[in-house]
PDB file of C-alpha atoms and ligand atoms in Angstrom:
ATOM      1  CA  MET A  28     102.809  96.018 100.668  1.00 83.00           C
ATOM      2  CA  ASN A  29     106.289  95.581 102.112  1.00 91.00           C
ATOM      3  CA  ILE A  30     108.835  92.827 102.731  1.00 95.00           C
ATOM      4  CA  SER A  31     107.522  92.115 106.250  1.00 95.00           C
ATOM      5  CA  HIS A  32     104.295  90.805 104.615  1.00 92.00           C
ATOM      6  CA  ILE A  33     106.308  88.248 102.651  1.00 94.00           C
ATOM      7  CA  LEU A  34     108.244  87.185 105.765  1.00 95.00           C
ATOM      8  CA  ALA A  35     105.000  86.845 107.738  1.00 94.00           C
ATOM      9  CA  THR A  36     103.843  84.053 105.409  1.00 92.00           C
ATOM     10  CA  LYS A  37     107.185  82.651 104.314  1.00 92.00           C
ATOM     11  CA  GLY A  38     108.938  82.721 107.698  1.00 94.00           C
ATOM     12  CA  HIS A  39     112.350  83.919 108.792  1.00 94.00           C
ATOM     13  CA  ALA A  40     114.403  80.759 108.287  1.00 94.00           C
ATOM     14  CA  VAL A  41     117.483  81.181 106.098  1.00 96.00           C
ATOM     15  CA  THR A  42     119.625  78.329 104.841  1.00 97.00           C
ATOM     16  CA  THR A  43     123.256  79.183 105.423  1.00 96.00           C
ATOM     17  CA  THR A  44     126.650  77.694 104.829  1.00 97.00           C
ATOM     18  CA  THR A  45     130.212  78.716 105.719  1.00 96.00           C
ATOM     19  CA  PRO A  46     133.014  79.819 103.379  1.00 97.00           C
ATOM     20  CA  ASP A  47     135.183  76.774 104.110  1.00 97.00           C
ATOM     21  CA  ARG A  48     132.526  74.276 102.933  1.00 97.00           C
ATOM     22  CA  LEU A  49     132.863  72.692  99.511  1.00 98.00           C
ATOM     23  CA  LEU A  50     130.681  73.397  96.490  1.00 98.00           C
ATOM     24  CA  GLY A  51     129.673  69.721  96.557  1.00 98.00           C
ATOM     25  CA  ASP A  52     128.186  70.273 100.046  1.00 98.00           C
ATOM     26  CA  ALA A  53     126.451  73.461  98.902  1.00 98.00           C
ATOM     27  CA  ILE A  54     124.894  71.620  95.947  1.00 98.00           C
ATOM     28  CA  ALA A  55     123.583  68.922  98.284  1.00 98.00           C
ATOM     29  CA  LEU A  56     122.063  71.621 100.510  1.00 98.00           C
ATOM     30  CA  LEU A  57     120.392  73.443  97.608  1.00 98.00           C
ATOM     31  CA  SER A  58     118.977  70.171  96.328  1.00 98.00           C
ATOM     32  CA  GLN A  59     117.789  68.967  99.744  1.00 98.00           C
ATOM     33  CA  LYS A  60     116.104  72.299 100.587  1.00 96.00           C
ATOM     34  CA  ARG A  61     114.843  72.874  97.029  1.00 96.00           C
ATOM     35  CA  ILE A  62     116.267  76.386  96.928  1.00 96.00           C
ATOM     36  CA  GLY A  63     118.450  78.375  94.547  1.00 97.00           C
ATOM     37  CA  ALA A  64     120.853  80.149  96.891  1.00 98.00           C
ATOM     38  CA  VAL A  65     122.499  79.929 100.297  1.00 98.00           C
ATOM     39  CA  VAL A  66     123.746  82.774 102.431  1.00 97.00           C
ATOM     40  CA  VAL A  67     127.360  82.437 103.560  1.00 97.00           C
ATOM     41  CA  THR A  68     127.891  83.403 107.187  1.00 95.00           C
ATOM     42  CA  GLY A  69     130.860  83.633 109.524  1.00 88.00           C
ATOM     43  CA  ASP A  70     131.206  82.989 113.235  1.00 78.00           C
ATOM     44  CA  HIS A  71     128.955  85.824 114.415  1.00 74.00           C
ATOM     45  CA  GLU A  72     125.914  85.638 112.119  1.00 68.00           C
ATOM     46  CA  GLY A  73     127.524  88.283 109.917  1.00 86.00           C
ATOM     47  CA  VAL A  74     126.901  87.766 106.199  1.00 93.00           C
ATOM     48  CA  LEU A  75     130.087  87.127 104.236  1.00 95.00           C
ATOM     49  CA  GLY A  76     128.506  86.379 100.893  1.00 97.00           C
ATOM     50  CA  ILE A  77     125.842  84.596  98.880  1.00 98.00           C
ATOM     51  CA  LEU A  78     126.228  81.534  96.659  1.00 98.00           C
ATOM     52  CA  SER A  79     123.583  80.747  94.065  1.00 98.00           C
ATOM     53  CA  GLU A  80     123.097  78.031  91.486  1.00 98.00           C
ATOM     54  CA  ARG A  81     124.480  80.491  88.899  1.00 98.00           C
ATOM     55  CA  ASP A  82     127.821  80.594  90.748  1.00 98.00           C
ATOM     56  CA  ILE A  83     127.918  76.800  90.795  1.00 98.00           C
ATOM     57  CA  VAL A  84     127.189  76.549  87.070  1.00 98.00           C
ATOM     58  CA  ARG A  85     129.988  79.050  86.427  1.00 98.00           C
ATOM     59  CA  ALA A  86     132.407  77.062  88.612  1.00 98.00           C
ATOM     60  CA  LEU A  87     131.501  73.833  86.807  1.00 98.00           C
ATOM     61  CA  ALA A  88     132.046  75.477  83.412  1.00 98.00           C
ATOM     62  CA  GLN A  89     135.447  76.700  84.568  1.00 98.00           C
ATOM     63  CA  HIS A  90     136.756  73.721  86.561  1.00 98.00           C
ATOM     64  CA  GLY A  91     134.657  70.751  85.473  1.00 98.00           C
ATOM     65  CA  ALA A  92     133.956  68.088  88.112  1.00 97.00           C
ATOM     66  CA  ALA A  93     136.867  69.408  90.204  1.00 98.00           C
ATOM     67  CA  ALA A  94     134.604  72.370  91.073  1.00 98.00           C
ATOM     68  CA  LEU A  95     132.775  70.145  93.562  1.00 97.00           C
ATOM     69  CA  GLY A  96     135.910  70.009  95.721  1.00 98.00           C
ATOM     70  CA  ARG A  97     136.475  73.768  95.681  1.00 98.00           C
ATOM     71  CA  GLN A  98     135.551  76.039  98.572  1.00 98.00           C
ATOM     72  CA  VAL A  99     132.415  78.156  98.716  1.00 98.00           C
ATOM     73  CA  ALA A 100     134.632  81.180  99.545  1.00 98.00           C
ATOM     74  CA  ASP A 101     136.193  81.046  96.082  1.00 98.00           C
ATOM     75  CA  HIS A 102     132.852  81.226  94.235  1.00 98.00           C
ATOM     76  CA  MET A 103     130.424  83.231  96.400  1.00 98.00           C
ATOM     77  CA  THR A 104     129.512  86.841  95.700  1.00 98.00           C
ATOM     78  CA  ARG A 105     130.982  88.979  98.488  1.00 97.00           C
ATOM     79  CA  LYS A 106     129.282  92.285  97.758  1.00 97.00           C
ATOM     80  CA  VAL A 107     125.776  91.337  98.863  1.00 97.00           C
ATOM     81  CA  VAL A 108     122.804  93.651  98.330  1.00 97.00           C
ATOM     82  CA  PHE A 109     120.385  93.451 101.257  1.00 96.00           C
ATOM     83  CA  ALA A 110     116.762  94.375 101.778  1.00 96.00           C
ATOM     84  CA  THR A 111     115.045  95.494 104.966  1.00 96.00           C
ATOM     85  CA  ARG A 112     111.599  94.580 106.298  1.00 95.00           C
ATOM     86  CA  ASP A 113     110.171  98.036 105.691  1.00 95.00           C
ATOM     87  CA  MET A 114     111.163  98.100 102.020  1.00 95.00           C
ATOM     88  CA  THR A 115     108.241  97.789  99.598  1.00 94.00           C
ATOM     89  CA  VAL A 116     107.834  94.709  97.419  1.00 92.00           C
ATOM     90  CA  VAL A 117     108.128  96.906  94.325  1.00 91.00           C
ATOM     91  CA  GLU A 118     111.396  98.408  95.618  1.00 94.00           C
ATOM     92  CA  ALA A 119     112.825  94.934  96.190  1.00 94.00           C
ATOM     93  CA  MET A 120     111.703  93.821  92.732  1.00 93.00           C
ATOM     94  CA  THR A 121     113.356  96.871  91.168  1.00 95.00           C
ATOM     95  CA  MET A 122     116.636  96.222  93.000  1.00 96.00           C
ATOM     96  CA  MET A 123     116.669  92.566  91.919  1.00 96.00           C
ATOM     97  CA  THR A 124     115.966  93.497  88.317  1.00 95.00           C
ATOM     98  CA  ALA A 125     118.635  96.225  88.270  1.00 96.00           C
ATOM     99  CA  GLY A 126     121.237  93.971  89.942  1.00 96.00           C
ATOM    100  CA  ARG A 127     120.283  90.900  87.850  1.00 97.00           C
ATOM    101  CA  PHE A 128     119.973  88.589  90.853  1.00 98.00           C
ATOM    102  CA  ARG A 129     117.010  86.626  92.187  1.00 97.00           C
ATOM    103  CA  HIS A 130     117.686  86.495  95.921  1.00 98.00           C
ATOM    104  CA  MET A 131     117.963  89.103  98.660  1.00 97.00           C
ATOM    105  CA  PRO A 132     118.816  88.474 102.298  1.00 97.00           C
ATOM    106  CA  ILE A 133     116.876  90.625 104.781  1.00 96.00           C
ATOM    107  CA  VAL A 134     118.981  92.278 107.443  1.00 94.00           C
ATOM    108  CA  GLU A 135     117.781  94.133 110.527  1.00 91.00           C
ATOM    109  CA  ASP A 136     120.292  95.696 112.969  1.00 88.00           C
ATOM    110  CA  ASP A 137     123.118  93.748 111.289  1.00 84.00           C
ATOM    111  CA  ARG A 138     121.221  90.514 111.898  1.00 88.00           C
ATOM    112  CA  LEU A 139     120.057  88.152 109.146  1.00 93.00           C
ATOM    113  CA  THR A 140     116.265  87.883 109.522  1.00 94.00           C
ATOM    114  CA  GLY A 141     115.131  86.278 106.284  1.00 96.00           C
ATOM    115  CA  LEU A 142     115.667  85.792 102.571  1.00 97.00           C
ATOM    116  CA  ILE A 143     113.322  86.566  99.706  1.00 96.00           C
ATOM    117  CA  SER A 144     113.489  85.274  96.167  1.00 96.00           C
ATOM    118  CA  ILE A 145     112.150  86.817  92.980  1.00 95.00           C
ATOM    119  CA  GLY A 146     109.463  84.098  93.110  1.00 93.00           C
ATOM    120  CA  ASP A 147     108.239  85.359  96.519  1.00 93.00           C
ATOM    121  CA  VAL A 148     108.214  88.933  95.280  1.00 92.00           C
ATOM    122  CA  VAL A 149     106.307  88.178  92.067  1.00 91.00           C
ATOM    123  CA  LYS A 150     103.777  86.020  93.965  1.00 91.00           C
ATOM    124  CA  HIS A 151     103.002  88.844  96.430  1.00 89.00           C
ATOM    125  CA  ARG A 152     102.872  91.473  93.703  1.00 87.00           C
ATOM    126  CA  LEU A 153     100.351  89.383  91.755  1.00 90.00           C
ATOM    127  CA  GLU A 154      98.252  88.930  94.896  1.00 87.00           C
ATOM    128  CA  ALA A 155      98.307  92.683  95.513  1.00 84.00           C
ATOM    129  CA  ILE A 156      97.260  93.383  91.909  1.00 88.00           C
ATOM    130  CA  GLU A 157      94.407  90.878  92.270  1.00 89.00           C
ATOM    131  CA  GLN A 158      93.267  92.598  95.505  1.00 87.00           C
ATOM    132  CA  GLU A 159      93.428  96.032  93.848  1.00 87.00           C
ATOM    133  CA  LYS A 160      91.341  94.692  90.948  1.00 89.00           C
ATOM    134  CA  GLN A 161      88.758  93.238  93.324  1.00 89.00           C
ATOM    135  CA  SER A 162      88.542  96.534  95.268  1.00 88.00           C
ATOM    136  CA  MET A 163      87.947  98.418  92.017  1.00 89.00           C
ATOM    137  CA  LEU A 164      85.247  95.947  90.954  1.00 90.00           C
ATOM    138  CA  ASP A 165      83.590  96.218  94.384  1.00 89.00           C
ATOM    139  CA  TYR A 166      83.759 100.006  94.180  1.00 89.00           C
ATOM    140  CA  ILE A 167      82.265 100.068  90.673  1.00 90.00           C
ATOM    141  CA  GLY A 168      79.565  97.634  91.800  1.00 85.00           C
ATOM    142  CA  THR A 169      78.471  99.903  94.644  1.00 78.00           C
ATOM    143  CA  ALA A 170      78.869 103.223  92.818  1.00 69.00           C
TER     144      ALA A 170
HETATM  145  P1  LIG B 209     120.756  84.530  91.342  1.00 68.05           P
HETATM  146  O1  LIG B 209     120.025  85.194  90.223  1.00 68.05           O
HETATM  147  O2  LIG B 209     120.204  84.916  92.691  1.00 68.05           O
HETATM  148  O3  LIG B 209     120.895  83.051  91.132  1.00 68.05           O
HETATM  149  O4  LIG B 209     122.241  85.148  91.366  1.00 68.05           O
HETATM  150  C1  LIG B 209     122.934  85.586  90.212  1.00 68.05           C
HETATM  151  C2  LIG B 209     124.303  86.125  90.671  1.00 68.05           C
HETATM  152  O5  LIG B 209     124.118  87.208  91.593  1.00 68.05           O
HETATM  153  C3  LIG B 209     125.176  85.106  91.430  1.00 68.05           C
HETATM  154  O6  LIG B 209     126.532  85.391  91.138  1.00 68.05           O
HETATM  155  C4  LIG B 209     124.899  85.404  92.898  1.00 68.05           C
HETATM  156  O7  LIG B 209     125.982  85.090  93.761  1.00 68.05           O
HETATM  157  C5  LIG B 209     124.666  86.907  92.873  1.00 68.05           C
HETATM  158  N1  LIG B 209     123.664  87.346  93.855  1.00 68.05           N
HETATM  159  C6  LIG B 209     122.531  86.720  94.235  1.00 68.05           C
HETATM  160  N2  LIG B 209     121.856  87.427  95.143  1.00 68.05           N
HETATM  161  C7  LIG B 209     122.587  88.560  95.357  1.00 68.05           C
HETATM  162  C8  LIG B 209     122.438  89.709  96.207  1.00 68.05           C
HETATM  163  N3  LIG B 209     121.375  89.873  97.001  1.00 68.05           N
HETATM  164  N4  LIG B 209     123.401  90.659  96.177  1.00 68.05           N
HETATM  165  C9  LIG B 209     124.467  90.532  95.357  1.00 68.05           C
HETATM  166  N5  LIG B 209     124.674  89.489  94.531  1.00 68.05           N
HETATM  167  C10 LIG B 209     123.740  88.504  94.537  1.00 68.05           C
END
């Protein structure tokens, strides 16, 4: 099973923000959309970074309430690790585990086409395991 299967059910919408927005705005967006990260884009759909709830917690620990008035650019991660649609779910899971992050934007031909979270990946992996189990049981039942 690959990433395109996840996108087929989850959809391709990605919540984005821009580097000049404030952390207070980003928090409102995360809360409103019930998500844990936003992708930071520039003028031409290019990805400039990613900002997750972890970055916001870190900023709050460092700057207190003043963090809310600081710019996204100062707290996002700039070196973003991407996935592609043809990558397997297990590959994506391995990359997230190795990099210790829970979100991966999907990029195709330099264009942002989706975002997966560790929750999406685990859900699809569990479904695949369940299907494999059922196939084995069916096979044993007919053997
Ligand atoms: P997360 O576990 O996704 O909340 O993110 C933990 C840390 O990794 C935060 O500093 C994020 O900005 C960063 N991060 C999240 N996703 C990625 C990614 N795909 N590539 C690089 N860094 C990321």
